[in-house]
mmCIF file of C-alpha atoms and ligand atoms in Angstrom:
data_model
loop_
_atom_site.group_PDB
_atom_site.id
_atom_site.type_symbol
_atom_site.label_atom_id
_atom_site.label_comp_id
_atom_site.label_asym_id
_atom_site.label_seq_id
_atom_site.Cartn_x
_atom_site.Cartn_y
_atom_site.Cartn_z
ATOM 1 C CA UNK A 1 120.477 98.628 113.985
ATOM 2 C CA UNK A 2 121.886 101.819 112.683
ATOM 3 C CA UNK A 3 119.544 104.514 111.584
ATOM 4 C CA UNK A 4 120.217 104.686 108.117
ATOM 5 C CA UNK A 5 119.717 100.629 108.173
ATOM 6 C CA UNK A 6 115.969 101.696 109.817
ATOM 7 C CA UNK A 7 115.422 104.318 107.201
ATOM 8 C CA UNK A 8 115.962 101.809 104.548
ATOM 9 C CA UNK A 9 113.858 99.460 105.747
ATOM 10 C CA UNK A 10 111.114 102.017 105.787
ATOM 11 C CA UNK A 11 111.666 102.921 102.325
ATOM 12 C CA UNK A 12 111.842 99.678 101.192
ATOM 13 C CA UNK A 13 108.583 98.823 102.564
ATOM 14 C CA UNK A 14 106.810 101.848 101.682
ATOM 15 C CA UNK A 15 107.795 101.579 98.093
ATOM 16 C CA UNK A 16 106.626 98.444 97.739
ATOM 17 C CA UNK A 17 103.607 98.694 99.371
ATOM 18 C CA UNK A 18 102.728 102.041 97.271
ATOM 19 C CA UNK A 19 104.085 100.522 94.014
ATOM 20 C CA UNK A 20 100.960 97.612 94.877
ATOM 21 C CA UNK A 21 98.321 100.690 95.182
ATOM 22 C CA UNK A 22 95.845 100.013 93.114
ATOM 23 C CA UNK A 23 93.504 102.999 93.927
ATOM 24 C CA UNK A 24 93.616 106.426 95.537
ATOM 25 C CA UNK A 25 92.076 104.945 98.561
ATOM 26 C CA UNK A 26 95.041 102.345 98.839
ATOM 27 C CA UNK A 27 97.388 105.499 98.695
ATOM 28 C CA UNK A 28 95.677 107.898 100.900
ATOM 29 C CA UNK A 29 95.444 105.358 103.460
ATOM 30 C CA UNK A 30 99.546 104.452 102.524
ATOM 31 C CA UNK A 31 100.437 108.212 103.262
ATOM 32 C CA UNK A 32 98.704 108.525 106.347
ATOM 33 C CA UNK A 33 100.379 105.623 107.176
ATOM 34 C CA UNK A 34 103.917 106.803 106.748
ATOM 35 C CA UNK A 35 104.055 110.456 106.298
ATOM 36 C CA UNK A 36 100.916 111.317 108.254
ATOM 37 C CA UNK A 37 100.982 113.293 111.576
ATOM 38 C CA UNK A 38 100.842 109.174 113.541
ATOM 39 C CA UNK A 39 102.565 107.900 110.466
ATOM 40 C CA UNK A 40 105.926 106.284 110.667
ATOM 41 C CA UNK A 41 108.212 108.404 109.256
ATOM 42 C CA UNK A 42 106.907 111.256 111.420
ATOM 43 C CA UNK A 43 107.438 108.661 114.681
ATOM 44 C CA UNK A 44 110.917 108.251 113.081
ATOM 45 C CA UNK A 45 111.553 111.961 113.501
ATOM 46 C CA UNK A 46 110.339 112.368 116.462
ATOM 47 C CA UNK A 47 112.598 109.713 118.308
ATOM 48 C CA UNK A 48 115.527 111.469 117.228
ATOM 49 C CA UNK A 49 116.088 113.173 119.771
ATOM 50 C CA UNK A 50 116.456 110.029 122.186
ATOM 51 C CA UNK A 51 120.002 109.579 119.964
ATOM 52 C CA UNK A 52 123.418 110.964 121.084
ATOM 53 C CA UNK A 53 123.769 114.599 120.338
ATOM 54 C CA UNK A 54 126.711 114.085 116.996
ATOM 55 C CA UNK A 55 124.343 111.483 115.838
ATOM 56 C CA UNK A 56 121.202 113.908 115.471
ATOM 57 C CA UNK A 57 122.255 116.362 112.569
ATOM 58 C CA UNK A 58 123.044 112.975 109.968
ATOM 59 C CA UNK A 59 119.851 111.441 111.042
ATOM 60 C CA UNK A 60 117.912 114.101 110.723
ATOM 61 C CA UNK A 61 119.019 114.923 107.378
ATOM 62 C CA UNK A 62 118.492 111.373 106.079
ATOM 63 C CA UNK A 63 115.087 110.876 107.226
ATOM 64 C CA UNK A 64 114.201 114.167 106.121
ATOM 65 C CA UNK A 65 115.805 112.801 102.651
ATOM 66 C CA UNK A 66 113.500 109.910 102.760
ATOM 67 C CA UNK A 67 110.287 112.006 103.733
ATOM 68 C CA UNK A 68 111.076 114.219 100.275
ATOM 69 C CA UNK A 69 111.542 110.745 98.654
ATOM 70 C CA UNK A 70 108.474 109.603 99.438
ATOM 71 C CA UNK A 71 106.097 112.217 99.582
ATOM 72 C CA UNK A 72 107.086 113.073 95.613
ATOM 73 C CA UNK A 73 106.550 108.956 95.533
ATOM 74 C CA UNK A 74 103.552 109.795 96.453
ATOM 75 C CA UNK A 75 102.793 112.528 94.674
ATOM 76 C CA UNK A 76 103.668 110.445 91.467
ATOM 77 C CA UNK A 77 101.574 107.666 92.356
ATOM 78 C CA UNK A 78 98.611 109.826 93.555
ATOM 79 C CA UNK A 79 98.303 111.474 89.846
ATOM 80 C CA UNK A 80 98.618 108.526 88.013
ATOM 81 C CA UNK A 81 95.974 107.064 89.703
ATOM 82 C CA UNK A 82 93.613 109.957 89.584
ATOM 83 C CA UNK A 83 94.202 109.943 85.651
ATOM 84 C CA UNK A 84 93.630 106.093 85.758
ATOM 85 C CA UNK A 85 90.117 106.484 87.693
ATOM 86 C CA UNK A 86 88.957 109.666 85.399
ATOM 87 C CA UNK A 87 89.619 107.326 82.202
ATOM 88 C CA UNK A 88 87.336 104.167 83.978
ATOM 89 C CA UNK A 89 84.610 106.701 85.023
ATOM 90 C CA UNK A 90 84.760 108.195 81.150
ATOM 91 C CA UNK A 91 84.804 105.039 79.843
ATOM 92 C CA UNK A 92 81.519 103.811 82.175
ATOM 93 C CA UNK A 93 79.963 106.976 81.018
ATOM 94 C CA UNK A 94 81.004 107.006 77.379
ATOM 95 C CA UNK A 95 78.030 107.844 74.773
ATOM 96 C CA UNK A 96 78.992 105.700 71.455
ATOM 97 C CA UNK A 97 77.588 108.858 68.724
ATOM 98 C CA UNK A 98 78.296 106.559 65.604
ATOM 99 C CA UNK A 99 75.367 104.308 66.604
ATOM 100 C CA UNK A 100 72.526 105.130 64.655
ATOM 101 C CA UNK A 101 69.389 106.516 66.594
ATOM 102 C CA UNK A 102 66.394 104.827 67.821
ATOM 103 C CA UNK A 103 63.411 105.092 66.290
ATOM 104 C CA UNK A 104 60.567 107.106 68.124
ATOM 105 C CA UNK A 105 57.668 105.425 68.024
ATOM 106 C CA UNK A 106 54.966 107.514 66.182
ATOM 107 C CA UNK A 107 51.698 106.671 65.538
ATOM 108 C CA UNK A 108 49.472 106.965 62.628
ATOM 109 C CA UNK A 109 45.723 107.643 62.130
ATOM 110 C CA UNK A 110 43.162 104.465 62.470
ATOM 111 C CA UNK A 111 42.216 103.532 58.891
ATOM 112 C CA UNK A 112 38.747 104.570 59.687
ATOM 113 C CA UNK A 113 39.934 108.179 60.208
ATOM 114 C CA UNK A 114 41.858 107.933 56.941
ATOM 115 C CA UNK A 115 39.024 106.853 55.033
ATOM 116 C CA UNK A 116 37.301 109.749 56.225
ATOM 117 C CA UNK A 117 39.351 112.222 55.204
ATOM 118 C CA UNK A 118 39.737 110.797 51.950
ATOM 119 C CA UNK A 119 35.494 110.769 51.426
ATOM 120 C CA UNK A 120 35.420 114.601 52.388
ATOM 121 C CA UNK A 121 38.502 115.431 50.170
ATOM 122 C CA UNK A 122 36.271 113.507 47.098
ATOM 123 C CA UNK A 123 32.920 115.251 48.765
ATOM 124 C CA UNK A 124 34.647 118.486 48.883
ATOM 125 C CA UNK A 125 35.771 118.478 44.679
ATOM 126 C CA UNK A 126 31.963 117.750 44.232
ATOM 127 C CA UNK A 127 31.218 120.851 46.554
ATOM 128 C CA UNK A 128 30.225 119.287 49.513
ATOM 129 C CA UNK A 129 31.381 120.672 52.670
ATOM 130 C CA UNK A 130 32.012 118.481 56.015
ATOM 131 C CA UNK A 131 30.081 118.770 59.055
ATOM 132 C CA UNK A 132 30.193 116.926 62.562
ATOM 133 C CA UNK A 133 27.000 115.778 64.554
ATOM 134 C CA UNK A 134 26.445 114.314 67.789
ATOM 135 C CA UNK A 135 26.438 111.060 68.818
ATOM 136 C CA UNK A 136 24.267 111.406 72.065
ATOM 137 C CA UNK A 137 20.729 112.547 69.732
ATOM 138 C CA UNK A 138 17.133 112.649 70.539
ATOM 139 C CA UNK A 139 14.740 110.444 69.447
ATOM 140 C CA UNK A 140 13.193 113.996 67.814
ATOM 141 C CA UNK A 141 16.088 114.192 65.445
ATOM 142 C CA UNK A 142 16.975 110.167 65.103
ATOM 143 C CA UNK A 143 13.658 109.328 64.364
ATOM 144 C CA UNK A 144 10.811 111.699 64.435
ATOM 145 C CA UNK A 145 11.688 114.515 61.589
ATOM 146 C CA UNK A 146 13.182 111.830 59.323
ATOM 147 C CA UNK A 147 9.151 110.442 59.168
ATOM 148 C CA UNK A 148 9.522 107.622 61.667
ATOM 149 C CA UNK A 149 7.253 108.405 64.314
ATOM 150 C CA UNK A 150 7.322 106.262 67.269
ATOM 151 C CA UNK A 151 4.353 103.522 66.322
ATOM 152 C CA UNK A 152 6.489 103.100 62.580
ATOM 153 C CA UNK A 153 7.375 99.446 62.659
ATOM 154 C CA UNK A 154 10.685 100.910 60.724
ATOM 155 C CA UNK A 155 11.580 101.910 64.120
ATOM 156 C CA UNK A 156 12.834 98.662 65.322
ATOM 157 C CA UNK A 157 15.139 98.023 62.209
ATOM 158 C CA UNK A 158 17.911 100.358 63.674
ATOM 159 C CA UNK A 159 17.864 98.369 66.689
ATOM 160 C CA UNK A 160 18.601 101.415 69.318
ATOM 161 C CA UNK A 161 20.364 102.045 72.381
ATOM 162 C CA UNK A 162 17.875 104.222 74.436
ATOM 163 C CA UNK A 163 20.155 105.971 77.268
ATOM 164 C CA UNK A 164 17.057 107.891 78.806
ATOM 165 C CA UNK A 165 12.822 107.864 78.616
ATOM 166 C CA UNK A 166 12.452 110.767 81.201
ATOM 167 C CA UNK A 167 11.585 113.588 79.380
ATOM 168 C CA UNK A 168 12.686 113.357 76.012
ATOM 169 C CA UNK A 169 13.975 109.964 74.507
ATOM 170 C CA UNK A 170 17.777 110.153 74.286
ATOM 171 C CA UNK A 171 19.862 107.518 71.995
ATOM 172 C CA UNK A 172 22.826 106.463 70.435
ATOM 173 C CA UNK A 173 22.307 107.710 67.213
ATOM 174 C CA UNK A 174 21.493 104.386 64.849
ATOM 175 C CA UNK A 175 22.653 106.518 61.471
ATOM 176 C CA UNK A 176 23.671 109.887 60.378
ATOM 177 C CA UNK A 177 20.968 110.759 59.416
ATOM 178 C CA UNK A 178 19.510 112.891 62.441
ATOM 179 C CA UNK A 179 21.798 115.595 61.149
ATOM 180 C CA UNK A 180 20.215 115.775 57.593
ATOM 181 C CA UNK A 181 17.303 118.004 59.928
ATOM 182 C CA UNK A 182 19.670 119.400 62.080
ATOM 183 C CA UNK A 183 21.366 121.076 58.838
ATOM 184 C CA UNK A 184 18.415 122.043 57.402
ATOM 185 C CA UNK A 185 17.438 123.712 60.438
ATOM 186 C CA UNK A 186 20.351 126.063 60.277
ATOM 187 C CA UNK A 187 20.661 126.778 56.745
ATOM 188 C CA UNK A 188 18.355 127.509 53.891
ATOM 189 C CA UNK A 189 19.427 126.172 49.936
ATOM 190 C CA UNK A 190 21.738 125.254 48.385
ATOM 191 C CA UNK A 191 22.375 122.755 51.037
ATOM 192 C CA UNK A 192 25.925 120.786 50.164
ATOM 193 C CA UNK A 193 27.116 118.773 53.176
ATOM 194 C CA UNK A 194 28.698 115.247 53.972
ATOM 195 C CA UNK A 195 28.354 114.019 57.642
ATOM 196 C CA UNK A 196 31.149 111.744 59.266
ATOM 197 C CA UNK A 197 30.400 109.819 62.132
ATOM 198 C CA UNK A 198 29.896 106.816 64.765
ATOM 199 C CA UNK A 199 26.794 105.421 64.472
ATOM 200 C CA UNK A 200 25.513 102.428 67.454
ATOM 201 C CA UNK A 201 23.220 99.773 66.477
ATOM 202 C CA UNK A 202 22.112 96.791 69.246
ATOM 203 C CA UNK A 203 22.585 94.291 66.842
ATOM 204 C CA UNK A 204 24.431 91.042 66.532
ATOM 205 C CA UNK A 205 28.096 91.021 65.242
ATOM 206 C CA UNK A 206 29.103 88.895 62.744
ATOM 207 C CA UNK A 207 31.910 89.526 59.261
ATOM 208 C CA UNK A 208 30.000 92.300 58.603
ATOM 209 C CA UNK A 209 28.090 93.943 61.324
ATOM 210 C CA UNK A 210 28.790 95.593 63.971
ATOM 211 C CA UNK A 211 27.542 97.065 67.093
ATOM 212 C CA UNK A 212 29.312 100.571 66.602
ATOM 213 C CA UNK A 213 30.756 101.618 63.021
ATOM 214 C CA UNK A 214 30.894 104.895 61.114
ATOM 215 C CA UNK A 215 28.897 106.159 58.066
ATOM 216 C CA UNK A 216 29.011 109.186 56.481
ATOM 217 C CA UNK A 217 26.132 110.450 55.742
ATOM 218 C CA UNK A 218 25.343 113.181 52.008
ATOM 219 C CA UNK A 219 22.441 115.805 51.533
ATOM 220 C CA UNK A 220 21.747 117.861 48.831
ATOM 221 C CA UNK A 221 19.037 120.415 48.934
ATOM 222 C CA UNK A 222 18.633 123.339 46.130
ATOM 223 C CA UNK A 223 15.409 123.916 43.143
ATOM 224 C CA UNK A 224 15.609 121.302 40.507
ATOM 225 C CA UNK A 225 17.484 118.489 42.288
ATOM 226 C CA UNK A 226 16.975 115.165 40.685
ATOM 227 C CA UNK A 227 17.712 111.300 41.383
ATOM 228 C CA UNK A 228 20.277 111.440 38.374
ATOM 229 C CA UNK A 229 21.810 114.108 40.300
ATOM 230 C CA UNK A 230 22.387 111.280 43.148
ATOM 231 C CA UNK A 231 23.353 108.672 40.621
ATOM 232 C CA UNK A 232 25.740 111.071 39.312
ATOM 233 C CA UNK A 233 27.197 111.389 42.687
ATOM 234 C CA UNK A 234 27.627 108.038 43.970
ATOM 235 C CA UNK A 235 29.245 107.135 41.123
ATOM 236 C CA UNK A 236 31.243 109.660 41.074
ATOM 237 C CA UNK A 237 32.387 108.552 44.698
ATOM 238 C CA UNK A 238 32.791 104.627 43.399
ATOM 239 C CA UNK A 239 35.222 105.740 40.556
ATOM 240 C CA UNK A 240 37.363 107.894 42.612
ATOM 241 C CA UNK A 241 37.622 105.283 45.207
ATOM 242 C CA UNK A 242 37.592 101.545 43.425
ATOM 243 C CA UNK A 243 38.976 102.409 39.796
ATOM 244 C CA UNK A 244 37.000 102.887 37.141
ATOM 245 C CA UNK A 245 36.458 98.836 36.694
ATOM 246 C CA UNK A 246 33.841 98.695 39.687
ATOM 247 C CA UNK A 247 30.661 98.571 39.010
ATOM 248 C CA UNK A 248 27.933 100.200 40.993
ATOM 249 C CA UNK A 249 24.172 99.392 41.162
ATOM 250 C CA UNK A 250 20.938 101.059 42.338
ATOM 251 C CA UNK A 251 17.829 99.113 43.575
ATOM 252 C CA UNK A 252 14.613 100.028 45.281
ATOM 253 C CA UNK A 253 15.101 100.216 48.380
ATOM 254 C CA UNK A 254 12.620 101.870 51.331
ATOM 255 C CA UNK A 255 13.402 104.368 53.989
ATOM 256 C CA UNK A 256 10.872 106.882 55.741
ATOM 257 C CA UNK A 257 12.807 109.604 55.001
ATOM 258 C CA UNK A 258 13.614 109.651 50.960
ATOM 259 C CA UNK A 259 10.970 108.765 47.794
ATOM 260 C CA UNK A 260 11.989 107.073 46.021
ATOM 261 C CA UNK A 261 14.490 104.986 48.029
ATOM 262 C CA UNK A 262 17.452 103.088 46.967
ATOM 263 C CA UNK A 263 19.776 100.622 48.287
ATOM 264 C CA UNK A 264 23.663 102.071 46.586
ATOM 265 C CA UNK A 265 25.775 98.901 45.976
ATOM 266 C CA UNK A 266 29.436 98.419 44.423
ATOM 267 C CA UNK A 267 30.829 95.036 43.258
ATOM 268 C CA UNK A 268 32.570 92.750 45.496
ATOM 269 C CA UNK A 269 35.978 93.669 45.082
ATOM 270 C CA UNK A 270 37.523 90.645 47.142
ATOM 271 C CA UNK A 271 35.920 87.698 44.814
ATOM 272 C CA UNK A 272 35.728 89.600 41.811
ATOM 273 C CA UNK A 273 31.690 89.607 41.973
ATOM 274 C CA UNK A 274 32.002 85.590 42.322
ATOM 275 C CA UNK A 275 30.629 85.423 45.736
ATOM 276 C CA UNK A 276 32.255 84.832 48.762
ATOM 277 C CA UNK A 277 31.857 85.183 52.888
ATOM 278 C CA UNK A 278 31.862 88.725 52.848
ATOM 279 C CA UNK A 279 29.544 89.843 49.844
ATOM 280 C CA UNK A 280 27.188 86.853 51.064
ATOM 281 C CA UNK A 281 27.792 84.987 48.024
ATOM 282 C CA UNK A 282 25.844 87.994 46.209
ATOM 283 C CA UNK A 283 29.033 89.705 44.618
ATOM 284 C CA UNK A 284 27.696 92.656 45.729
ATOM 285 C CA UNK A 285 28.477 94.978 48.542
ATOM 286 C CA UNK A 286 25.850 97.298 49.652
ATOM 287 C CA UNK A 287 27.731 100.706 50.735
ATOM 288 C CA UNK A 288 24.309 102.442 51.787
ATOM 289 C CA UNK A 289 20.761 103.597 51.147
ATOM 290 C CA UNK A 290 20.058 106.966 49.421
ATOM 291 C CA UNK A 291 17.010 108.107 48.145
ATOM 292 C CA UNK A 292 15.301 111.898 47.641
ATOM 293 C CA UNK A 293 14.728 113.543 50.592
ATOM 294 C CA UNK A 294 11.299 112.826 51.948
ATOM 295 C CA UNK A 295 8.987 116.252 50.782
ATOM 296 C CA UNK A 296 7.395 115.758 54.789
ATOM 297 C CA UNK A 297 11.538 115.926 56.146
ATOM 298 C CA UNK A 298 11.749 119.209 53.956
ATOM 299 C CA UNK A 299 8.393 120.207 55.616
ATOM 300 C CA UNK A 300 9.709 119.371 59.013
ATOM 301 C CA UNK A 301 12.471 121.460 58.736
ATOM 302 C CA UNK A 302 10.313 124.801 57.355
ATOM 303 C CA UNK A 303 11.797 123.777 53.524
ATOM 304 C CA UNK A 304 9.103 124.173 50.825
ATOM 305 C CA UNK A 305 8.822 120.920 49.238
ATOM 306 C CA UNK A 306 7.452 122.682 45.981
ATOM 307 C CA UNK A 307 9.921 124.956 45.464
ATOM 308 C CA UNK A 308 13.330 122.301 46.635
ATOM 309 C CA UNK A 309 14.554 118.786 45.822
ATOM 310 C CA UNK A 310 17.149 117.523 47.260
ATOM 311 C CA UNK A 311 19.145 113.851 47.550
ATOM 312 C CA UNK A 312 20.335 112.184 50.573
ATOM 313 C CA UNK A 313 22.239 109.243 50.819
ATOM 314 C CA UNK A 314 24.241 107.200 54.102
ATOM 315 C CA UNK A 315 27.116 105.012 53.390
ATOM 316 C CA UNK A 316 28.982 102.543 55.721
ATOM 317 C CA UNK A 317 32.531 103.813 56.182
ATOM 318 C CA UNK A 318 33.735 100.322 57.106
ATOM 319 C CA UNK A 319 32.327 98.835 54.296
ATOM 320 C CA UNK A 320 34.161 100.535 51.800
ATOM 321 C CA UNK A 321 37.258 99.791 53.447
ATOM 322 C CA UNK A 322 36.552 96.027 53.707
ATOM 323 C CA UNK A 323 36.113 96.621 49.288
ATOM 324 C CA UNK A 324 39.155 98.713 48.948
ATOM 325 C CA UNK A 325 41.657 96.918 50.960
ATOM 326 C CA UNK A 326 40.296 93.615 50.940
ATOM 327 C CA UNK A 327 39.199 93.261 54.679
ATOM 328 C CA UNK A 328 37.216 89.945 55.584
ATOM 329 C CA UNK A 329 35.431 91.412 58.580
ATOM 330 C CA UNK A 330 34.603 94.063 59.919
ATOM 331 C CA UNK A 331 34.780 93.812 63.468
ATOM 332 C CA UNK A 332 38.936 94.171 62.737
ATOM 333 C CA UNK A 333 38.554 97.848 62.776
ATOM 334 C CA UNK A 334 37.477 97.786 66.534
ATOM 335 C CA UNK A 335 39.578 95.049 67.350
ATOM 336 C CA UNK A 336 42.374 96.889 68.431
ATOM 337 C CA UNK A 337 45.192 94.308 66.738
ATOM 338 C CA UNK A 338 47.900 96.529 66.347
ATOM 339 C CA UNK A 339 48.933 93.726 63.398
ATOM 340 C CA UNK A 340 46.362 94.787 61.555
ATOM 341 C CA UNK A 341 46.308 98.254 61.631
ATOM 342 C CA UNK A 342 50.390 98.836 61.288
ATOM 343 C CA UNK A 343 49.054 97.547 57.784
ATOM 344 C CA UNK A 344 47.198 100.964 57.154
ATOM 345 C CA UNK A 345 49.920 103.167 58.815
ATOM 346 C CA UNK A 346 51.209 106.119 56.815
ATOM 347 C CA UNK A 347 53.615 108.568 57.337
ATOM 348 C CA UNK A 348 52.032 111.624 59.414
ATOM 349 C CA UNK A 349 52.175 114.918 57.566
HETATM 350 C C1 FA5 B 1 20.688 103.917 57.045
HETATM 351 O O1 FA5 B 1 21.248 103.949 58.116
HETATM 352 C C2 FA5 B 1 20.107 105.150 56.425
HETATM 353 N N1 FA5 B 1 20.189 106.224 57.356
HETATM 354 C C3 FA5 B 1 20.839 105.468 55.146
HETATM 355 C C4 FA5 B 1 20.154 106.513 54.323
HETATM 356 C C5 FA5 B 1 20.572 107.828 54.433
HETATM 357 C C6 FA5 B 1 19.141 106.180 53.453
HETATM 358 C C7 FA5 B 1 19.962 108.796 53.652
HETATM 359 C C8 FA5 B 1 18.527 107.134 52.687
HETATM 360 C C9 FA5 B 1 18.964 108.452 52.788
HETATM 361 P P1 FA5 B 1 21.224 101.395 56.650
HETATM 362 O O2 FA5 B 1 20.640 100.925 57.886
HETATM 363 O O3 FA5 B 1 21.032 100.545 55.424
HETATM 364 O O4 FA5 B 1 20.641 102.821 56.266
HETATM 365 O O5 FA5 B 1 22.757 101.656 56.856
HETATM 366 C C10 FA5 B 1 23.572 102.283 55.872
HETATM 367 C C11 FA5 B 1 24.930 101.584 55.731
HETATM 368 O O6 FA5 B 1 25.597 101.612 56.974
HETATM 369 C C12 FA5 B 1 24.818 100.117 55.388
HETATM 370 O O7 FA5 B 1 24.672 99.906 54.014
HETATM 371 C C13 FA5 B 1 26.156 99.598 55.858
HETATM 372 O O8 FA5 B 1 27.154 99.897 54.906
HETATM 373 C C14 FA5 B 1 26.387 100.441 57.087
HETATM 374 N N2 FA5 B 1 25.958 99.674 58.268
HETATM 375 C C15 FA5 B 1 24.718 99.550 58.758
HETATM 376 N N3 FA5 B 1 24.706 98.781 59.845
HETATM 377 C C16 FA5 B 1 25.992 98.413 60.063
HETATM 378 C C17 FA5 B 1 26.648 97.602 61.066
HETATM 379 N N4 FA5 B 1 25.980 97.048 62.047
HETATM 380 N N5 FA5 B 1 27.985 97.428 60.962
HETATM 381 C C18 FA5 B 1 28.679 98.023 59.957
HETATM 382 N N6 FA5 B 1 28.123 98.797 59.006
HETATM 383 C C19 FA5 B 1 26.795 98.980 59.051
#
């Protein structure tokens, strides 16, 4: 075999085996194959000087010829490649920007909250400013200054969770009202405040009790308050939040802590005043009991009944939501169904 017939076969094999390449692996592997320092080509070289001496120069130049041919072979077949894997590895990582955005997921307030804020912003046109109380009261406060000492058989109405007897008697508060004192205590008249809060009752749950739910509790205290000052008030509240169509209605109603009492009712807005599950089949809903504030509660608190009035009144938060929006029971507001409260979400401002 002559040497140019050798030379041709390695450049007829190498070609074709680069030209089948199909990654830079393949041709880095190819080109120590046959232009590395153990690679053919190189072998090729080396054995040339086994030929006779007026052979040598021709060889040399030829296989020479061939490495040039090939290494720019491989030069050519390198870059393409390296272009071909950049474009896969863009393409893996390519971000599509025309495809609309996803949605974060944002919350909204529970409809309990909402209806909150909307009582103060109503209490605050009427002049009443919002407070906060605690939760964790003494019997002193729940009970004892609003004229229920601890033999009153009205005691066991509010059904209480006692949390300690030790020293003093510490409960869930059953109502708001424990911070009709605690006000009192701190200020002197005018007195203008509304009190939103969780109240906790032992009691048994049915479409419209339950064992934790929210009231918010009123109390006015200045010289000449009077009970149509109250009425005033609570209807007031009904208009702004039913429409002017509801119909409110005030009956006796007894508490320790306000004479006269009254229990503060609004017609059923899901049967129309008809009757139905919710209103008891009475087409009413009571929202509360209000009353003026007991002259021994303004005593308690250092007040002089003869010189100040005042009105206090407690309303079940939850209640007027069930009227408003038309909820059958209340135990849907604890019930953590996220169908059912997407249904009060609003946009957060
Ligand atoms: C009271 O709690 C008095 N503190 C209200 C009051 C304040 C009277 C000031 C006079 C002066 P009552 O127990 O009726 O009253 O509760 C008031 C309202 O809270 C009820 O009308 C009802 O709307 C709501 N409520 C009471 N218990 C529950 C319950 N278990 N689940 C849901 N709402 C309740």
């Amino acid at each position: 075999m002559t040497v140019q017939t050798s030379l041709d076969t390695i450049r007829e094999r190498a070609l074709a085996e680069l030209g089948t390449a199909a990654d830079l692996a393949t041709a880095r592997d190819w080109e120590r194959r046959f232009l590395g320092a153990k690679g053919e080509l190189t072998a090729f070289l080396r054995g040339l000087g086994a030929l006779p001496a007026e052979e040598r120069p021709a060889a040399g130049r030829a296989a020479n010829t061939l490495k040039q041919e090939l290494s720019a072979a491989y030069a050519a077949r390198e870059t393409a490649l390296a272009a071909a894997d950049l474009d896969r590895r863009l393409a893996e990582d390519a971000v599509d920007v025309t495809l609309p955005g996803r949605q974060p997921a944002v919350g909204s307030t529970h409809p309990v909250t909402q209806m909150i804020a909307e009582l103060s912003d109503i209490f605050a046109l009427m002049g009443f400013q919002t407070v906060f109380g605690p939760e964790v009261e003494t019997a002193h406060y729940n009970f004892d200054l609003l004229n229920i000492p601890s033999d009153h058989p009205a005691r066991d109405v509010w059904d209480t969770f006692v949390l300690d007897t030790d020293e003093a008697e510490i409960v869930l508060r059953t109502h708001t009202s424990p911070m009709q004192a605690r006000t009192m205590e701190q200020r002197q008249p005018p007195v203008r405040v509304v009190v939103p809060g969780r109240c906790y009752r032992y009691e048994a749950q049915d479409a419209s009790h339950e064992w934790m739910f929210h009231q918010l509790e009123g109390l006015a205290v200045d010289e000449r308050i009077t009970m149509a000052d109250l009425k005033g008030v609570l209807r007031e509240l009904a208009r702004q939040l039913f429409g002017p169509e509801r119909r409110v209605r005030f009956r006796c109603d007894f508490f320790p802590f306000v004479e006269p009492g009254v229990d503060f009712a609004v017609d059923c807005a899901i049967c129309g005043g008809k009757g139905c599950r919710v209103c008891k089949q009475t087409g009413w809903l009571e929202m509360g009991g209000a009353g003026m504030v007991h002259p021994k509660v303004l005593q308690g608190v250092g007040y002089d009944p003869e010189r100040y009035t005042g009105f206090a009144f407690g309303l079940g938060v939850e209640r007027m939501l069930m009227m408003r929006d038309g909820v059958g029971d209340v135990r849907a507001f604890a019930g953590n169904d996220l169908r059912f409260l997407r249904q009060f979400a609003r946009a957060q401002v």
